[in-house]
Amino acid sequence: MATSGPATSPQRARTTVLLVGLAAAAAKAAIAATTHGTDDVRTFIRFARVIAHTGPVGVYGVPGLTYYNHGPLTGILLAAMSRLAVYGAPMPLLIRLPAILADLLTCLLVFELTRTRMGVRRARWCGTAVALSPVLVAVSGFHGNTDPVFAALTLLSAWLLTRRRLPLQAGIALGLALSIKIVPVVAVPALLIAAFRLGRGHGYRFAVALAATLAALWAGPMLRYPEQVHADVLSYAGISYRPWGLPHLAALMGVPLHWIHLWVGPGRFSVVLLAAATGAWIAWRRPQEAGAAVGLSLAAMLLFSTASAAQYLAWAAAGVLVAEFWSGLAYNLLAGAFLAELYARWSSHWYWDFARATRWTPLEVQAGVAVWASLAVALALGIRAVLRRPATVAVTVAVDVDVPVAA
């Protein structure tokens, strides 16, 4: 295991990560306060206006409200933003504030989740890299969407479960993540495995807390508008334009279109299973590394995704750094540079301000392939790093008496 010198105490390293995270949050807030952002910001403002009249449950029943593919907690947040806007708070900033605050939490979580395996010094670099990630600067500070929020809550669940031994709170955190968007469903198997490896009592408490949180938040929409929730949220397949990832590569390789259409249609659920299986396998082999398991499951979801959207690149920004530093850093730098250019071109004067999404240029499509390849490398090296070097955290088998599990 990596070691740290006597001058690098956990508290000092944690403080460093926190200070860098606060500085990064201030910079993102400045961007959010002085730019209009992408189309998503304007779309969320429209959602907030509708929710102000219908409530966070009634919004699912509004006919013709396209692209409202979000969980009920997102509606609750938008309702709160509408109330704050009445007192003069600018909506473009409010829309991006949850992601900015989530990133601050994420950089601290990455530090805590990596220091037992990588050592304090390397963990400090991982946390700092997340705080300064150009992907998160672009998505949280400018783009305006909730993807960094569910990523933070998913990592929080892993930290509460494996580092704090708080299964009830961990289940609640995961339930909140799944109520932002359903993407963290790929992390559920890994966290369930880790919870039950801590002991049957931990596993049951985690599962009950997760189920109770989901029931409390999803019961209203599911009971009142089951068809709309199923069609618009649970079965959301993304937009038809797919310049990213395997579907694009398959088209370049001449795979028949009917096979691609089958894959991005009903076959897209195989992607969810594959990403979930990746995290579950890591959690089974290294239950004490649930943080890396869920981070890599989100990275696998992005790698194999049949849908495309610029903000999706945030799914893997922290997850790959929880597993391995250098390949994770490379992905964040490449993806961040790609987003910086994309948002600048989408804006009218080639700097971030009022970005209207358009189709990627041929050069951007090629750059997207390079980003995708860097993610594939980061995922592979991350899995190898986690399985090769387990953390020194005691984990218990699923029996009533806590017994350490051999790594």
Coordinates of C-alpha atoms in Angstrom, one line a residue:
M1 CA 0.0 0.0 0.0
A2 CA 1.2 3.5 -0.7
T3 CA 2.5 5.3 2.3
S4 CA 2.8 8.9 3.3
G5 CA 5.5 10.9 5.0
P6 CA 5.1 12.1 8.6
A7 CA 4.3 15.6 7.4
T8 CA 1.2 14.5 5.5
S9 CA -1.4 14.0 8.1
P10 CA -5.0 13.1 7.1
Q11 CA -6.3 16.3 8.7
R12 CA -3.9 18.5 6.8
A13 CA -4.6 16.7 3.5
R14 CA -8.3 16.9 4.1
T15 CA -8.0 20.6 4.8
T16 CA -6.1 21.1 1.5
V17 CA -8.8 19.3 -0.5
L18 CA -11.5 21.3 1.2
L19 CA -9.8 24.7 0.5
V20 CA -9.2 23.8 -3.1
G21 CA -12.8 22.6 -3.3
L22 CA -14.1 25.8 -1.9
A23 CA -12.0 27.8 -4.4
A24 CA -13.3 25.7 -7.2
A25 CA -16.9 26.1 -6.0
A26 CA -16.5 29.9 -5.9
A27 CA -15.2 29.9 -9.5
K28 CA -18.1 27.7 -10.7
A29 CA -20.5 30.0 -8.9
A30 CA -19.0 33.0 -10.6
I31 CA -19.4 31.3 -14.0
A32 CA -23.0 30.4 -13.1
A33 CA -23.8 33.9 -12.0
T34 CA -22.4 35.6 -15.1
T35 CA -23.4 33.2 -17.9
H36 CA -26.7 32.0 -19.4
G37 CA -25.5 28.4 -19.7
T38 CA -26.7 25.8 -22.2
D39 CA -30.2 25.0 -23.3
D40 CA -30.6 22.8 -20.2
V41 CA -30.6 25.9 -18.0
R42 CA -33.5 27.4 -19.9
T43 CA -35.3 24.0 -19.9
F44 CA -35.0 23.7 -16.2
I45 CA -36.3 27.2 -15.7
R46 CA -39.3 26.2 -17.7
F47 CA -39.8 23.1 -15.6
A48 CA -39.6 25.2 -12.5
R49 CA -42.3 27.5 -13.7
V50 CA -44.6 24.6 -14.4
I51 CA -43.8 23.0 -11.0
A52 CA -44.6 26.3 -9.3
H53 CA -48.2 25.7 -10.5
T54 CA -48.5 21.9 -10.5
G55 CA -46.2 20.8 -7.7
P56 CA -43.4 18.3 -8.0
V57 CA -45.9 15.4 -8.5
G58 CA -48.4 17.1 -10.8
V59 CA -45.7 18.0 -13.3
Y60 CA -45.6 14.4 -14.5
G61 CA -49.2 14.8 -15.7
V62 CA -48.6 17.9 -17.8
P63 CA -49.2 17.0 -21.5
G64 CA -46.5 18.0 -23.9
L65 CA -43.8 18.7 -21.3
T66 CA -41.0 17.1 -23.3
Y67 CA -37.7 16.0 -21.7
Y68 CA -39.0 15.9 -18.2
N69 CA -37.2 12.7 -17.5
H70 CA -36.2 13.5 -13.9
G71 CA -36.9 11.9 -10.6
P72 CA -39.2 13.4 -8.0
L73 CA -36.4 14.9 -5.9
T74 CA -35.4 17.1 -8.9
G75 CA -39.0 18.4 -8.9
I76 CA -38.7 19.2 -5.2
L77 CA -35.5 21.1 -5.7
L78 CA -37.0 23.1 -8.6
A79 CA -40.0 23.9 -6.5
A80 CA -37.7 25.3 -3.8
M81 CA -35.8 27.3 -6.4
S82 CA -39.0 28.9 -7.6
R83 CA -39.7 30.1 -4.1
L84 CA -36.2 31.5 -3.8
A85 CA -36.5 33.3 -7.1
V86 CA -39.5 35.2 -5.8
Y87 CA -37.0 36.9 -3.4
G88 CA -34.7 37.9 -6.2
A89 CA -32.4 34.9 -6.5
P90 CA -31.3 34.5 -10.1
M91 CA -32.7 31.3 -11.5
P92 CA -29.7 30.5 -13.8
L93 CA -27.5 30.5 -10.7
L94 CA -30.0 28.5 -8.6
I95 CA -30.3 25.9 -11.3
R96 CA -26.5 25.2 -11.2
L97 CA -26.0 25.6 -7.5
P98 CA -26.9 22.0 -6.4
A99 CA -24.3 20.6 -8.7
I100 CA -21.7 23.1 -7.5
L101 CA -22.3 22.2 -3.9
A102 CA -22.4 18.5 -4.8
D103 CA -18.9 18.8 -6.4
L104 CA -17.6 20.2 -3.1
L105 CA -18.9 17.1 -1.3
T106 CA -17.6 14.8 -4.0
C107 CA -13.9 16.0 -3.8
L108 CA -14.0 15.3 0.0
L109 CA -15.6 11.9 -0.5
V110 CA -13.0 10.9 -3.1
F111 CA -10.3 11.8 -0.6
E112 CA -11.9 9.7 2.2
L113 CA -12.6 6.8 -0.1
T114 CA -9.1 6.5 -1.5
R115 CA -6.8 7.3 1.4
T116 CA -6.9 3.8 2.9
R117 CA -5.8 2.2 -0.3
M118 CA -3.7 4.8 -2.0
G119 CA -2.3 6.6 1.0
V120 CA -2.9 10.1 2.2
R121 CA -0.7 11.9 -0.3
R122 CA -2.2 10.2 -3.4
A123 CA -5.7 10.6 -1.9
R124 CA -5.1 14.3 -1.5
W125 CA -4.2 14.5 -5.2
C126 CA -7.3 12.5 -6.2
G127 CA -9.5 14.8 -4.2
T128 CA -7.8 17.9 -5.6
A129 CA -8.1 16.5 -9.1
V130 CA -11.9 16.1 -8.6
A131 CA -12.2 19.7 -7.2
L132 CA -10.4 21.1 -10.2
S133 CA -11.8 18.7 -12.8
P134 CA -12.5 20.7 -16.0
V135 CA -15.4 18.3 -16.6
L136 CA -17.1 19.3 -13.4
V137 CA -16.3 23.0 -14.0
A138 CA -17.9 22.8 -17.4
V139 CA -21.0 20.7 -16.4
S140 CA -21.7 22.1 -12.9
G141 CA -20.6 25.7 -13.5
F142 CA -21.9 26.2 -17.0
H143 CA -24.0 23.4 -18.5
G144 CA -26.7 23.2 -15.8
N145 CA -28.0 19.7 -15.0
T146 CA -28.3 17.3 -12.1
D147 CA -25.8 14.6 -13.1
P148 CA -23.1 15.7 -10.6
V149 CA -25.7 15.6 -7.8
F150 CA -26.6 12.0 -8.2
A151 CA -22.9 11.1 -8.6
A152 CA -22.1 12.8 -5.3
L153 CA -25.0 11.1 -3.5
T154 CA -24.0 7.7 -4.8
L155 CA -20.4 8.1 -3.5
L156 CA -21.9 9.4 -0.2
S157 CA -23.8 6.2 0.2
A158 CA -20.7 4.2 -0.4
W159 CA -18.7 6.3 2.2
L160 CA -21.5 6.1 4.8
L161 CA -21.7 2.3 4.3
T162 CA -18.1 1.3 4.2
R163 CA -16.2 4.0 6.1
R164 CA -18.7 5.1 8.7
R165 CA -20.7 1.8 9.1
L166 CA -24.0 3.7 8.8
P167 CA -26.3 1.5 6.6
L168 CA -29.5 3.4 7.3
Q169 CA -28.0 6.7 6.2
A170 CA -26.3 5.0 3.3
G171 CA -29.6 3.6 2.1
I172 CA -31.2 7.0 2.4
A173 CA -28.4 8.6 0.4
L174 CA -28.7 6.1 -2.4
G175 CA -32.5 6.5 -2.5
L176 CA -32.0 10.3 -2.9
A177 CA -29.5 9.7 -5.7
L178 CA -32.1 7.5 -7.5
S179 CA -34.7 10.2 -7.0
I180 CA -32.6 12.7 -9.0
K181 CA -32.1 10.4 -12.0
I182 CA -32.3 6.7 -12.3
V183 CA -28.8 6.3 -13.6
P184 CA -27.4 5.3 -10.2
V185 CA -29.5 2.1 -10.4
V186 CA -26.2 0.5 -11.7
A187 CA -24.7 1.1 -8.3
V188 CA -27.4 -0.7 -6.3
P189 CA -26.1 -4.3 -6.7
A190 CA -22.6 -3.2 -5.6
L191 CA -23.8 -1.4 -2.5
L192 CA -26.2 -4.3 -1.6
I193 CA -23.4 -6.8 -1.8
A194 CA -21.1 -4.6 0.3
A195 CA -23.8 -4.0 2.9
F196 CA -24.5 -7.7 3.4
R197 CA -20.8 -8.5 3.5
L198 CA -20.7 -6.1 6.5
G199 CA -23.3 -8.3 8.2
R200 CA -26.8 -9.4 7.7
G201 CA -28.1 -6.6 10.0
H202 CA -26.2 -4.0 8.0
G203 CA -27.6 -5.4 4.8
Y204 CA -31.2 -5.4 6.0
R205 CA -31.0 -1.9 7.4
F206 CA -29.5 -0.6 4.2
A207 CA -32.1 -2.3 2.0
V208 CA -35.0 -1.1 4.2
A209 CA -33.8 2.5 4.3
L210 CA -33.3 2.4 0.5
A211 CA -36.8 1.0 -0.1
A212 CA -38.4 3.5 2.4
T213 CA -36.7 6.5 0.8
L214 CA -37.8 5.4 -2.7
A215 CA -41.3 4.7 -1.6
A216 CA -41.6 8.1 0.1
L217 CA -40.4 10.0 -2.9
W218 CA -41.7 7.9 -5.8
A219 CA -45.1 6.8 -4.4
G220 CA -46.9 10.0 -5.5
P221 CA -45.8 10.1 -9.1
M222 CA -46.1 6.3 -9.5
L223 CA -49.6 6.1 -8.1
R224 CA -51.0 9.2 -9.9
Y225 CA -49.1 9.0 -13.3
P226 CA -47.7 5.5 -13.7
E227 CA -47.8 5.5 -17.5
Q228 CA -46.1 8.8 -17.8
V229 CA -43.4 8.0 -15.3
H230 CA -42.7 4.7 -16.9
A231 CA -42.5 6.2 -20.4
D232 CA -40.7 9.5 -19.7
V233 CA -38.4 8.5 -16.7
L234 CA -37.9 4.8 -16.2
S235 CA -37.8 4.0 -20.0
Y236 CA -36.0 7.1 -21.1
A237 CA -33.7 6.2 -24.1
G238 CA -32.1 9.6 -24.7
I239 CA -32.3 11.7 -27.8
S240 CA -32.0 10.1 -31.3
Y241 CA -28.7 11.9 -32.1
R242 CA -25.9 9.6 -30.9
P243 CA -22.4 10.8 -31.8
W244 CA -20.8 9.2 -28.7
G245 CA -19.6 5.7 -27.8
L246 CA -20.4 2.2 -29.1
P247 CA -23.4 3.0 -31.3
H248 CA -21.3 5.5 -33.2
L249 CA -18.4 3.1 -33.5
A250 CA -20.7 0.3 -34.6
A251 CA -22.0 2.6 -37.4
L252 CA -18.5 3.4 -38.5
M253 CA -17.7 -0.3 -38.6
G254 CA -20.6 -1.0 -40.9
V255 CA -22.8 -2.9 -38.4
P256 CA -26.3 -3.2 -40.0
L257 CA -28.7 -0.5 -38.9
H258 CA -31.3 -2.9 -37.7
W259 CA -28.9 -4.4 -35.2
I260 CA -28.0 -0.9 -34.0
H261 CA -31.6 0.1 -33.7
L262 CA -32.3 -3.1 -31.7
W263 CA -29.4 -2.3 -29.4
V264 CA -30.4 1.3 -28.7
G265 CA -34.0 0.2 -28.3
P266 CA -34.9 -2.8 -26.1
G267 CA -31.2 -3.9 -26.0
R268 CA -30.2 -0.7 -24.1
F269 CA -31.2 -2.4 -20.9
S270 CA -28.2 -4.8 -21.4
V271 CA -26.0 -1.8 -20.9
V272 CA -27.5 -1.2 -17.4
L273 CA -27.0 -4.9 -16.6
L274 CA -23.4 -4.8 -17.8
A275 CA -22.5 -1.7 -15.8
A276 CA -24.2 -3.0 -12.7
A277 CA -22.4 -6.3 -13.1
T278 CA -19.1 -4.5 -13.2
G279 CA -19.7 -2.8 -9.9
A280 CA -21.2 -5.9 -8.3
W281 CA -18.1 -8.0 -9.3
I282 CA -15.7 -5.5 -7.8
A283 CA -17.8 -5.2 -4.6
W284 CA -17.9 -9.0 -4.3
R285 CA -14.1 -9.3 -4.7
R286 CA -13.3 -6.1 -2.6
P287 CA -16.4 -5.3 -0.5
Q288 CA -14.4 -2.7 1.4
E289 CA -13.9 -0.8 -1.9
A290 CA -17.6 -0.1 -2.5
G291 CA -16.7 3.5 -3.4
A292 CA -14.5 2.4 -6.3
A293 CA -17.2 -0.2 -7.2
V294 CA -20.0 2.4 -7.6
G295 CA -17.6 4.9 -9.2
L296 CA -16.6 2.4 -11.8
S297 CA -20.1 1.2 -12.4
L298 CA -21.1 4.8 -13.3
A299 CA -18.0 4.9 -15.6
A300 CA -19.1 1.7 -17.2
M301 CA -22.6 3.0 -17.7
L302 CA -21.1 6.0 -19.6
L303 CA -18.7 3.8 -21.6
F304 CA -21.4 1.4 -22.8
S305 CA -24.2 4.0 -23.0
T306 CA -26.4 4.0 -26.0
A307 CA -27.4 7.6 -25.4
S308 CA -25.4 10.8 -25.8
A309 CA -25.4 14.1 -24.0
A310 CA -22.5 16.4 -23.1
Q311 CA -23.3 16.5 -19.4
Y312 CA -23.1 12.7 -19.2
L313 CA -19.3 13.0 -19.1
A314 CA -19.7 14.0 -15.5
W315 CA -20.8 10.5 -14.6
A316 CA -17.3 9.2 -14.6
A317 CA -15.4 12.3 -13.5
A318 CA -15.0 11.3 -9.9
G319 CA -15.6 7.6 -10.3
V320 CA -12.4 6.9 -12.2
L321 CA -10.3 8.9 -9.8
V322 CA -11.6 6.9 -6.9
A323 CA -10.1 3.8 -8.6
E324 CA -6.8 5.0 -10.2
F325 CA -5.2 8.5 -10.3
W326 CA -3.3 8.8 -13.6
S327 CA -5.8 7.3 -16.0
G328 CA -8.6 9.1 -14.1
L329 CA -6.7 12.4 -14.5
A330 CA -6.2 11.8 -18.2
Y331 CA -9.9 11.2 -18.7
N332 CA -10.8 14.4 -16.8
L333 CA -8.4 16.5 -18.8
L334 CA -9.3 15.2 -22.2
A335 CA -13.1 15.3 -21.5
G336 CA -12.8 18.7 -19.9
A337 CA -10.9 20.1 -23.0
F338 CA -13.6 18.6 -25.2
L339 CA -16.4 20.2 -23.3
A340 CA -14.6 23.6 -23.2
E341 CA -14.4 23.7 -27.0
L342 CA -17.9 22.3 -27.4
Y343 CA -19.5 24.9 -25.2
A344 CA -17.4 27.7 -26.7
R345 CA -18.6 26.8 -30.2
W346 CA -22.2 26.5 -29.1
S347 CA -21.9 30.0 -27.7
S348 CA -22.3 32.9 -30.1
H349 CA -18.9 34.5 -29.6
W350 CA -16.7 31.5 -28.9
Y351 CA -16.7 31.9 -25.1
W352 CA -19.1 30.5 -22.6
D353 CA -22.2 32.5 -22.3
F354 CA -25.4 31.5 -24.2
A355 CA -24.9 28.0 -25.6
R356 CA -27.4 26.5 -28.0
A357 CA -26.7 22.8 -28.6
T358 CA -26.0 21.8 -32.2
R359 CA -24.7 18.6 -33.8
W360 CA -21.0 17.9 -33.3
T361 CA -18.6 18.8 -36.0
P362 CA -16.6 16.0 -37.6
L363 CA -13.5 17.1 -35.6
E364 CA -15.6 17.0 -32.4
V365 CA -16.8 13.5 -33.2
Q366 CA -13.2 12.4 -33.6
A367 CA -12.4 14.1 -30.3
G368 CA -15.3 12.3 -28.7
V369 CA -13.8 9.0 -29.8
A370 CA -10.6 9.9 -28.1
V371 CA -12.4 10.8 -24.9
W372 CA -14.3 7.5 -25.1
A373 CA -11.0 5.6 -25.5
S374 CA -9.5 7.4 -22.5
L375 CA -12.5 6.4 -20.5
A376 CA -12.1 2.8 -21.6
V377 CA -8.5 2.8 -20.5
A378 CA -9.4 4.5 -17.1
L379 CA -12.1 1.9 -16.5
A380 CA -9.7 -1.0 -17.2
L381 CA -6.8 0.4 -15.2
G382 CA -9.2 1.3 -12.4
I383 CA -10.5 -2.2 -12.1
R384 CA -7.0 -3.6 -12.1
A385 CA -5.8 -1.1 -9.5
V386 CA -8.7 -1.9 -7.1
L387 CA -8.4 -5.6 -7.4
R388 CA -4.7 -5.5 -7.0
R389 CA -4.4 -3.3 -4.0
P390 CA -7.2 -3.6 -1.4
A391 CA -7.8 -1.1 1.3
T392 CA -6.9 -1.8 4.9
V393 CA -10.4 -1.6 6.2
A394 CA -12.0 -4.4 8.2
V395 CA -15.0 -5.8 6.5
T396 CA -17.3 -8.4 8.0
V397 CA -19.0 -11.4 6.5
A398 CA -22.8 -11.9 6.5
V399 CA -23.1 -13.5 9.9
D400 CA -24.3 -12.2 13.2
V401 CA -20.8 -11.9 14.6
D402 CA -18.5 -9.5 12.9
V403 CA -15.5 -11.4 11.5
P404 CA -12.9 -9.7 9.2
V405 CA -13.0 -10.8 5.6
A406 CA -9.7 -11.6 3.9
A407 CA -9.0 -9.1 1.1

